[in-house]
Amino acid sequence: MADHPSNKRSLDNDPLVDQEEEEEDDIGPMLPPPTPEQPRKKKRVLAHEKLYLSHLPAADMYEKSYMHRDTLSYVVASAKNDFIVTTSVDGHLKFWKKTANNIEFVKHYRAHMANITGLNISADGELLATISDDMSMKVFDITNFDMINMIKLGYKPKSVCWIHQQGQAQALIAVSEADTSKIHLYDGRAEGKPLHTIDNLHSQPVHLIAFNWRFNCVVSVDTQGMVEYWSPENPFDLPKSVGFELKSETDLYEFRKSKSTPTSLTFSNDGLKFVTMSFPDRQVRVFKFLTGKMIRKYDESLHVISEMQQAGTAIHKLDDMEFGRRLAVDRELEKSPAASFVNAVFDESNNFIVYATLLGIKMVNIRTNKVARLIGKSETHRFLNVTLYQGAPKKKGVYTLAMAASDNTTLKESEMVDPTLLTTAFKRNRFFIFTRREPYDDEGQQKGDRDVFNEKPSREEQTVAGTQERKQILGTHAILRTTSGDIHIRLLPDVAPKAVENFVTHAKNGYYDNLIFHRVIKGFMIQTGCPFGDGTGGESIWGDDFEDEVTREVRHDRPYTVSMANAGPNTNGSQFFITVVPTPWLDNKHTIFGRATAGMDVVHEIEHVRVDKNDKPYEDIKIINIEIR
């Protein structure tokens, strides 16, 4: 029967008909028109990021370290004169010269009779000033590495900063008092009388002063977190170069609001930004200088790092025991005066900030808001005060990023620059040098001793050095080459020296070669090391059984633990096993001397082979050899 024309809907002009085969009319509501695609948010990128990163240190481990007689406080470097200055809490100061691939010691001063509380280099890189609790300031000519002036202050100083322009006749320097809010201005080359005293800027002692020479402006911060901009010329008002009149237009009250105090304030090379590190909130903040607006904020607080560690979202996941140790050190640091040495600096491109954290030294791309690189993560030290050297010491001219980006083939020399990061560490009388070179060669062998004893070591350091030498002789890594694949083991000579010595010596002598895994229990462990292949034999390198080395430092709290097999207390010989699950019931019964770090798939492959009623695999799985590194 034909449809009644009044009940039939005309679809001649419906665009959906063109996309479908002809069919009976649908009854019901129509679908909404397709929504237009939302434009995707552009991903932030930094042009030439690879080039900028090539001008920053990349090695995970420090290449060299050098000593002071006491704990280091500051380290500063300048590419202008290729110099480095280090100071220690006992008042000593050392000058170093940057060479092509290292640094050379130049001169040593007993600059002060008490702790050096601050130092600063002038904008032209010609003058260095240090202040101390001995109520004095010393001025040095950097080019000639000479002390040129001594000023008795008559008060305990808190901070110091050169505030004169390059080429200015008068070397103006600002020094704040530790017990009052006063800031005194001196001529660093003249006698010790203050030229001016500023007492109306702050209400609390000023502990940070920084000079932006590009805009001829001084920024000071007091102990309550109040930030002030001022001109280095009388009447010391707010400079006209800045883009605000009232502080309420800025984010400079940020520290007062958060009840935190900046430990450092550093300007970018172009003077348009500055970065601060603050305690106790552990925030890294980046501000625009001209507007005083905060543009970046990075949370490095302990509770955030702990949450990321537990959730597995940290940039570098640490072993739980190592993380706990580092956490304890950082809590101690927070209560220590050494927290005031923690700083953050810009690289030469002004795109990256560099600062030390619990996990290592971070290099953060402030354009993309991402951690571009993390170095020093495998080191045990808690790094504090960092400085960057990005010059070219073996060339007479300055090698810039513009030169590196050019097509001039004569400038395309990768050896021209030697990016170097120098840093102090908590409770260490050494400073550490990170470059683009690892301290180990391609075969994993250390290139000489990276900890240079340029001072007479203390008795404690001599003991540590002896332990390190013993570790080098024994080896710290082993590779079990089996018929099923390789298993990598990190040895623990500090925890079980006798067990490691026994294992390493047997391995080097070929004792374990061609021995089988004679006992394999699924969901428990795999065992080897018996010369008879049945678990009844094996002796130590000393001929007799040796004693257990049980400690609370390491436990059977995780899989892939490597332990000595025994027949009871103090009966260790040559047999050992690798667990595949946590086995806490073995604690205090077996000596742990290693952890498997790679080849876990090989461990599980061996674990799942078919075995007889005595847990011996039907098909032999042999150790081909063991390589010690």
XYZ file of C-alpha atoms in Angstrom:
629
model
C 0.000 0.000 0.000
C 1.392 3.424 -0.949
C 2.246 5.837 1.810
C -0.069 8.785 2.270
C 1.737 11.854 0.933
C 0.834 13.954 3.995
C 2.549 11.439 6.365
C 5.783 11.074 4.368
C 8.750 13.363 5.208
C 10.698 14.738 2.226
C 14.396 13.852 2.491
C 15.495 15.112 -0.903
C 17.526 17.939 0.575
C 18.727 16.073 3.694
C 22.522 15.706 3.531
C 22.357 12.487 5.560
C 20.671 10.721 2.657
C 23.780 11.239 0.520
C 25.843 9.305 3.057
C 23.493 6.348 3.557
C 21.723 3.803 1.376
C 18.058 4.528 0.713
C 15.904 3.076 3.504
C 12.604 3.497 5.297
C 12.108 6.705 7.289
C 13.355 6.709 10.906
C 10.962 7.914 13.542
C 12.316 9.882 16.472
C 14.627 12.810 17.291
C 17.580 13.542 15.044
C 21.176 13.487 16.255
C 22.735 16.859 17.061
C 25.037 18.286 14.407
C 28.676 17.267 14.891
C 30.555 19.695 17.106
C 33.527 21.403 15.487
C 36.928 20.087 16.616
C 38.438 22.155 19.388
C 41.837 23.535 18.426
C 44.556 21.673 20.270
C 46.538 23.585 22.812
C 50.006 24.204 21.476
C 52.709 22.366 23.327
C 55.333 24.682 24.743
C 58.660 24.165 23.014
C 62.025 25.826 23.307
C 63.767 26.430 20.016
C 67.339 25.113 19.927
C 66.877 23.305 23.256
C 69.353 20.620 22.183
C 71.998 23.282 21.580
C 71.394 24.917 24.954
C 71.634 21.539 26.703
C 74.933 20.828 24.951
C 76.293 23.843 26.865
C 75.330 22.312 30.220
C 76.998 19.478 32.192
C 75.524 16.067 31.418
C 77.515 13.463 33.391
C 75.551 11.778 36.171
C 78.588 11.449 38.452
C 81.043 14.137 39.485
C 84.362 13.963 37.664
C 86.631 15.470 40.352
C 86.497 16.864 43.862
C 88.969 19.077 45.716
C 89.465 19.825 49.399
C 89.439 22.629 51.934
C 90.528 22.097 55.506
C 86.986 22.663 56.772
C 83.419 22.508 55.474
C 82.853 24.456 52.243
C 80.430 27.383 52.320
C 80.489 29.046 48.882
C 81.746 28.382 45.387
C 81.529 30.963 42.580
C 82.776 30.917 38.989
C 83.034 33.455 36.197
C 83.629 32.848 32.495
C 84.935 36.416 32.101
C 88.308 35.645 33.699
C 88.072 31.818 33.809
C 88.380 31.863 37.607
C 86.752 29.982 40.474
C 86.654 31.010 44.127
C 85.879 28.673 47.022
C 85.467 29.538 50.708
C 85.126 27.485 53.873
C 83.615 28.122 57.289
C 87.061 28.498 58.893
C 87.700 31.751 56.969
C 89.913 30.292 54.236
C 89.601 31.303 50.588
C 91.093 29.668 47.489
C 91.494 30.875 43.935
C 91.401 28.364 41.070
C 91.893 28.786 37.328
C 89.752 26.942 34.779
C 91.781 24.986 32.244
C 90.706 23.049 29.147
C 89.499 19.933 31.006
C 90.060 20.640 34.693
C 90.902 23.375 37.202
C 94.255 24.410 38.650
C 94.948 25.762 42.128
C 96.313 29.336 42.081
C 96.358 30.906 45.553
C 95.233 30.336 49.143
C 94.325 33.055 51.673
C 93.509 32.864 55.346
C 91.095 35.705 54.599
C 89.262 35.852 57.930
C 89.621 34.624 61.495
C 85.982 33.482 61.629
C 83.247 32.094 59.406
C 82.886 33.743 55.966
C 79.247 34.842 55.892
C 79.098 36.212 52.364
C 80.982 36.940 49.165
C 80.222 38.732 45.926
C 81.841 39.387 42.552
C 81.454 42.727 40.793
C 79.512 42.961 37.517
C 82.723 43.435 35.522
C 84.308 40.351 37.115
C 87.283 42.359 38.408
C 86.639 42.589 42.159
C 85.721 40.090 44.875
C 84.555 40.971 48.383
C 84.174 38.693 51.406
C 82.624 39.427 54.805
C 82.949 37.523 58.045
C 81.793 37.233 61.633
C 85.168 38.762 62.569
C 83.571 42.145 61.629
C 85.773 42.752 58.602
C 85.513 42.913 54.820
C 88.325 41.933 52.450
C 88.552 43.059 48.819
C 90.474 41.114 46.166
C 91.671 41.962 42.658
C 90.613 38.837 40.761
C 92.765 39.367 37.672
C 95.924 39.388 39.791
C 94.543 37.168 42.617
C 95.630 39.797 45.169
C 94.072 41.246 48.304
C 93.873 45.021 47.739
C 91.837 46.307 50.686
C 90.833 45.461 54.275
C 87.971 47.278 55.965
C 87.124 46.990 59.660
C 83.352 47.299 59.807
C 82.743 47.589 63.536
C 79.615 45.395 63.317
C 78.736 41.845 62.312
C 77.860 41.879 58.592
C 75.002 39.867 57.099
C 75.296 40.294 53.327
C 77.503 42.025 50.761
C 77.055 43.116 47.133
C 78.914 45.294 44.600
C 76.422 47.888 43.273
C 78.456 49.873 40.724
C 78.190 49.807 36.942
C 80.936 48.443 34.707
C 83.556 51.120 34.130
C 82.368 53.296 37.040
C 85.235 55.019 38.817
C 83.884 54.447 42.316
C 83.679 50.766 43.278
C 80.476 51.054 45.314
C 79.665 48.142 47.630
C 76.706 47.572 49.991
C 77.044 45.751 53.335
C 74.139 45.027 55.687
C 74.292 44.655 59.470
C 73.359 41.336 61.071
C 71.631 42.890 64.104
C 69.902 45.936 62.609
C 68.119 46.877 59.388
C 70.902 49.240 58.256
C 72.713 48.980 54.908
C 76.072 50.777 54.585
C 77.625 51.839 51.282
C 81.426 51.926 50.887
C 83.983 52.584 48.194
C 85.619 49.161 47.982
C 88.988 50.591 46.977
C 89.071 53.404 49.570
C 89.243 53.676 53.363
C 86.691 52.098 55.636
C 84.318 55.051 56.207
C 80.752 54.485 54.949
C 79.729 56.854 52.155
C 76.044 56.439 53.005
C 73.887 54.575 55.502
C 70.369 53.482 54.519
C 68.140 52.821 57.528
C 64.619 53.475 56.207
C 64.210 50.655 53.653
C 63.720 47.628 55.897
C 62.522 47.012 59.439
C 64.478 43.767 59.879
C 68.112 42.733 59.162
C 68.816 42.453 55.434
C 70.271 39.074 54.546
C 70.219 39.231 50.719
C 71.386 42.002 48.395
C 71.614 41.578 44.609
C 72.476 44.103 41.886
C 70.891 44.199 38.427
C 73.543 46.153 36.523
C 71.554 46.187 33.261
C 68.839 48.300 34.909
C 71.051 49.881 37.599
C 68.809 48.601 40.381
C 69.462 46.931 43.739
C 67.100 44.314 45.204
C 67.318 43.554 48.924
C 65.457 41.045 51.092
C 65.200 41.028 54.881
C 64.777 38.119 57.263
C 60.977 38.490 57.272
C 60.815 38.043 53.496
C 60.183 41.695 52.561
C 61.634 42.555 49.121
C 62.675 46.080 48.147
C 63.877 47.624 44.856
C 66.106 50.717 45.129
C 68.539 52.812 43.146
C 72.239 52.701 44.120
C 72.333 56.506 43.935
C 71.062 58.978 46.494
C 68.135 59.239 47.472
C 67.950 55.429 46.892
C 64.362 55.531 45.601
C 62.494 53.085 43.373
C 64.208 53.275 39.938
C 62.157 54.656 37.020
C 63.234 51.697 34.867
C 60.852 49.288 36.641
C 57.247 48.846 35.508
C 55.391 49.447 38.794
C 54.991 52.149 41.413
C 53.318 50.235 44.242
C 54.442 46.894 45.609
C 50.796 45.804 45.735
C 50.917 45.630 41.918
C 53.557 42.898 42.159
C 54.030 39.435 43.699
C 56.854 40.614 45.954
C 54.774 39.943 49.074
C 54.909 36.224 48.213
C 57.569 35.419 50.819
C 55.844 37.333 53.597
C 52.554 35.575 52.802
C 54.159 32.132 52.858
C 56.206 32.957 55.994
C 59.371 31.882 54.221
C 62.737 33.502 53.679
C 64.752 33.386 50.435
C 68.208 31.863 50.808
C 69.347 33.148 47.415
C 68.363 35.673 44.749
C 70.090 35.471 41.373
C 69.503 37.512 38.211
C 69.446 36.134 34.687
C 72.181 37.365 32.329
C 69.761 39.685 30.529
C 68.504 41.129 33.830
C 64.860 40.460 32.938
C 64.280 37.670 35.481
C 65.469 36.575 38.889
C 65.193 33.238 40.677
C 64.940 32.587 44.406
C 65.230 29.539 46.650
C 63.443 29.770 49.986
C 63.168 27.921 53.296
C 61.330 26.423 55.109
C 58.746 26.068 52.312
C 61.443 24.851 49.830
C 59.955 26.678 46.857
C 61.896 27.775 43.782
C 60.320 30.929 42.334
C 61.063 32.783 39.110
C 60.041 36.456 38.837
C 59.968 38.994 36.026
C 62.224 41.780 37.241
C 60.504 44.780 35.643
C 56.984 43.899 36.835
C 57.799 41.957 40.004
C 55.352 39.258 38.865
C 56.034 35.606 39.648
C 56.010 33.489 36.474
C 57.151 30.093 37.763
C 56.997 28.228 41.061
C 58.450 24.777 41.712
C 57.632 22.859 44.883
C 60.626 20.974 46.291
C 59.119 20.415 49.751
C 59.807 17.106 51.476
C 56.155 16.024 51.713
C 55.659 16.500 47.942
C 58.846 14.577 47.129
C 57.777 11.812 49.568
C 54.339 11.532 47.942
C 55.908 11.305 44.475
C 58.342 8.665 45.700
C 55.494 6.548 47.116
C 53.337 7.011 44.011
C 56.258 6.190 41.705
C 55.888 9.487 39.811
C 59.226 11.029 40.851
C 61.674 11.903 38.081
C 64.050 9.392 39.665
C 62.756 6.571 41.872
C 65.129 5.769 44.713
C 65.506 2.591 46.687
C 63.284 2.970 49.800
C 66.222 2.688 52.180
C 68.278 5.248 50.257
C 65.286 7.596 50.063
C 64.808 7.334 53.833
C 68.471 8.163 54.396
C 68.300 11.217 52.118
C 65.091 12.363 53.778
C 66.769 12.234 57.203
C 69.736 14.254 55.889
C 67.403 16.907 54.427
C 65.511 17.227 57.702
C 68.826 17.786 59.450
C 69.783 20.350 56.793
C 66.566 22.283 57.388
C 67.567 22.868 61.022
C 71.168 23.722 60.132
C 72.680 27.137 59.228
C 73.945 25.382 56.079
C 70.431 25.748 54.599
C 71.335 29.383 53.862
C 73.897 28.172 51.279
C 71.271 26.496 49.064
C 70.809 28.518 45.878
C 69.470 28.481 42.316
C 71.181 29.960 39.239
C 70.411 30.648 35.566
C 72.362 29.214 32.672
C 73.845 31.564 30.046
C 70.790 31.238 27.766
C 68.407 32.330 30.579
C 66.114 29.401 29.666
C 67.204 26.982 32.401
C 67.527 27.231 36.163
C 69.869 24.931 38.063
C 69.567 23.989 41.731
C 70.338 21.124 44.119
C 67.609 18.918 45.591
C 67.285 15.741 47.628
C 67.246 13.708 44.380
C 70.221 15.408 42.725
C 70.934 18.593 40.784
C 68.008 19.634 38.598
C 68.176 21.591 35.362
C 64.679 22.936 34.730
C 63.550 24.392 31.407
C 61.422 27.363 32.507
C 59.952 27.721 29.008
C 58.505 24.197 28.856
C 58.167 23.800 32.650
C 59.970 20.456 32.582
C 63.068 18.996 34.206
C 65.426 18.765 31.246
C 68.202 16.956 33.105
C 68.975 15.495 36.539
C 72.625 14.936 37.425
C 74.280 13.601 40.559
C 71.292 11.373 41.325
C 73.521 8.372 42.072
C 75.841 10.313 44.402
C 75.355 10.049 48.155
C 76.159 13.711 48.962
C 73.511 16.368 49.597
C 74.629 19.168 47.268
C 73.967 22.774 48.317
C 75.646 25.777 46.696
C 75.974 25.536 42.902
C 77.640 27.669 40.238
C 77.954 27.271 36.471
C 80.957 27.844 34.243
C 80.065 27.852 30.541
C 83.157 29.472 29.041
C 85.909 28.261 26.716
C 89.148 28.344 28.732
C 91.553 27.261 26.008
C 90.388 29.918 23.528
C 91.347 33.574 23.750
C 87.905 34.755 22.595
C 84.544 34.073 24.177
C 82.580 31.200 22.645
C 78.910 32.147 22.630
C 75.667 30.353 21.817
C 75.347 32.505 18.695
C 78.728 31.222 17.509
C 77.683 27.646 18.217
C 74.500 28.082 16.186
C 76.286 29.647 13.194
C 77.280 27.822 10.006
C 80.894 28.903 10.264
C 82.815 25.632 10.066
C 85.834 27.076 11.876
C 83.649 27.572 14.927
C 82.152 24.078 14.855
C 84.517 22.643 17.432
C 82.863 20.576 20.139
C 85.984 20.902 22.271
C 85.763 24.696 22.452
C 83.473 24.789 25.463
C 83.733 22.815 28.670
C 80.431 23.242 30.558
C 81.197 22.770 34.232
C 79.050 22.814 37.353
C 80.751 23.227 40.713
C 78.953 22.559 43.972
C 79.465 22.266 47.702
C 77.792 19.577 49.819
C 76.310 19.327 53.306
C 78.977 18.726 55.971
C 81.689 18.133 53.345
C 85.088 19.787 53.147
C 85.145 19.192 49.388
C 83.634 20.844 46.359
C 82.537 18.688 43.435
C 82.921 19.216 39.696
C 80.353 17.952 37.187
C 81.179 18.118 33.471
C 80.082 16.257 30.344
C 82.640 13.542 31.146
C 81.920 10.594 33.425
C 84.673 9.549 35.880
C 84.628 6.068 34.307
C 85.784 4.924 30.905
C 83.759 2.840 28.419
C 84.662 -0.377 30.214
C 83.425 0.889 33.580
C 86.921 1.407 35.029
C 87.538 4.568 37.045
C 89.942 7.043 35.424
C 92.285 7.556 38.358
C 91.188 8.884 41.738
C 88.436 11.466 41.349
C 88.715 12.656 44.988
C 91.937 14.679 44.963
C 93.771 14.967 48.311
C 95.111 18.492 47.858
C 95.047 18.980 51.652
C 96.425 16.767 54.371
C 93.495 14.407 55.077
C 92.075 13.905 58.537
C 92.245 10.511 60.224
C 88.608 9.877 59.321
C 89.275 10.645 55.642
C 92.312 8.366 55.622
C 90.081 5.554 56.904
C 87.461 6.276 54.227
C 90.166 6.367 51.554
C 91.407 2.967 52.693
C 87.879 1.588 52.475
C 87.448 3.043 48.986
C 90.737 1.495 47.895
C 89.644 -1.867 49.264
C 86.327 -1.558 47.393
C 88.214 -0.846 44.163
C 90.344 -3.972 44.674
C 87.330 -6.149 45.432
C 85.007 -4.718 42.806
C 81.482 -3.422 43.217
C 79.642 -5.159 40.371
C 79.438 -8.717 39.059
C 77.934 -10.205 35.910
C 76.825 -13.850 36.193
C 77.000 -15.218 32.657
C 74.736 -18.286 32.602
C 73.438 -20.582 29.888
C 70.073 -18.788 30.272
C 71.482 -15.238 30.062
C 73.302 -12.609 32.126
C 72.442 -11.544 35.684
C 73.957 -8.264 36.934
C 74.672 -7.982 40.657
C 75.597 -4.924 42.733
C 77.960 -6.086 45.465
C 77.909 -4.664 49.014
C 81.514 -4.629 50.305
C 80.636 -2.058 52.984
C 77.982 -4.364 54.439
C 79.601 -7.794 54.017
C 83.321 -7.356 53.211
C 84.303 -10.989 53.875
C 81.429 -12.444 51.839
C 82.207 -10.102 48.928
C 85.924 -10.881 49.102
C 85.149 -14.599 49.122
C 82.743 -14.324 46.162
C 85.002 -12.025 44.093
C 88.133 -14.140 44.655
C 86.306 -17.354 43.737
C 84.893 -15.635 40.635
C 88.289 -14.334 39.513
C 89.865 -17.758 40.075
C 87.183 -19.422 37.938
C 85.841 -21.461 40.891
C 82.219 -20.927 39.809
C 82.798 -21.649 36.104
C 80.552 -24.485 34.808
C 78.816 -24.982 38.180
C 75.080 -25.625 37.950
C 72.014 -24.163 39.693
C 71.444 -27.269 41.781
C 68.434 -26.082 43.824
C 65.532 -24.124 42.319
C 62.276 -23.482 44.198
C 59.552 -21.618 42.349
C 58.317 -18.561 44.250
C 61.333 -18.647 46.587
C 64.904 -18.672 45.222
C 67.578 -20.132 42.911
C 70.799 -21.559 44.418
C 74.267 -22.355 43.023
C 77.938 -22.478 43.997
C 78.337 -26.192 44.902
C 81.271 -27.880 43.097
C 79.536 -31.296 43.477
C 76.244 -30.088 42.051
C 74.122 -31.455 44.909
C 74.429 -28.804 47.642
C 76.797 -30.820 49.852
C 80.125 -29.163 49.021
C 82.036 -25.953 48.589
C 84.582 -24.113 50.678
C 85.628 -20.522 51.229
C 88.839 -18.969 49.878
C 90.325 -19.443 53.362
C 89.686 -23.194 53.357
C 87.330 -23.103 56.374
C 83.835 -21.769 56.876
C 83.649 -18.074 57.698
C 81.354 -16.171 60.030
C 78.016 -14.531 59.219
C 77.926 -10.785 58.521
C 74.416 -9.887 59.575
C 73.385 -6.228 59.762
C 70.194 -4.207 60.024
C 71.299 -2.028 57.097
C 70.184 -4.594 54.525
C 67.371 -7.109 54.911
C 65.594 -9.766 52.857
C 62.791 -7.256 52.281
C 62.713 -7.424 48.484
C 63.240 -9.885 45.638
C 66.608 -10.331 43.867
C 68.596 -10.324 47.119
C 71.889 -12.234 46.851
C 72.837 -14.128 50.045
C 75.211 -16.809 51.271
C 73.764 -20.300 51.662
C 74.745 -22.109 54.861
C 74.071 -25.128 57.031
C 73.633 -23.074 60.206
C 75.264 -20.109 61.921
C 78.808 -19.229 60.721
C 79.032 -21.997 58.120
C 79.501 -19.922 54.950
C 81.513 -21.506 52.154
C 80.962 -20.942 48.434
C 77.239 -21.496 47.846
C 74.878 -18.565 47.377
C 71.297 -17.936 46.288
C 69.149 -15.216 44.668
C 65.626 -14.684 46.027
C 62.638 -14.032 43.765
C 60.297 -12.684 46.468
C 60.748 -10.865 49.819
C 61.937 -13.463 52.388
C 61.977 -11.727 55.798
C 62.215 -15.082 57.668
C 65.810 -15.352 56.410
C 66.903 -12.152 58.194
C 69.660 -12.685 60.791
C 70.258 -16.188 59.366
C 71.955 -15.509 56.027
C 74.595 -12.968 54.975
C 73.390 -10.557 52.266
C 76.250 -9.464 50.011
C 74.522 -8.192 46.867
C 71.401 -7.208 44.956
C 70.553 -8.198 41.388
C 70.125 -5.018 39.326
C 69.513 -6.431 35.827
C 68.693 -9.763 34.248
C 65.657 -10.342 36.459
C 63.990 -12.060 33.493
C 66.848 -14.571 33.528
C 66.316 -15.172 37.256
C 62.618 -15.867 36.656
C 63.375 -18.075 33.664
C 65.590 -20.244 35.866
C 62.974 -20.154 38.639
C 60.303 -21.638 36.347
C 62.276 -24.605 34.934
C 61.047 -28.166 35.611
C 62.692 -29.744 38.661
C 62.782 -33.153 40.323
C 61.665 -34.029 43.856
C 64.977 -32.664 45.213
C 64.378 -29.295 43.515
C 67.178 -29.958 41.012
C 66.417 -28.888 37.408
C 66.064 -31.760 34.926
C 68.157 -29.815 32.431
C 71.393 -28.327 33.753
C 71.629 -24.530 33.872
C 75.284 -23.566 34.230
C 77.336 -20.540 35.194
C 79.632 -19.945 32.205
C 81.769 -17.438 34.138
C 81.486 -14.439 36.451
C 82.904 -11.058 35.454
C 83.881 -8.645 38.243
C 83.899 -4.875 37.714
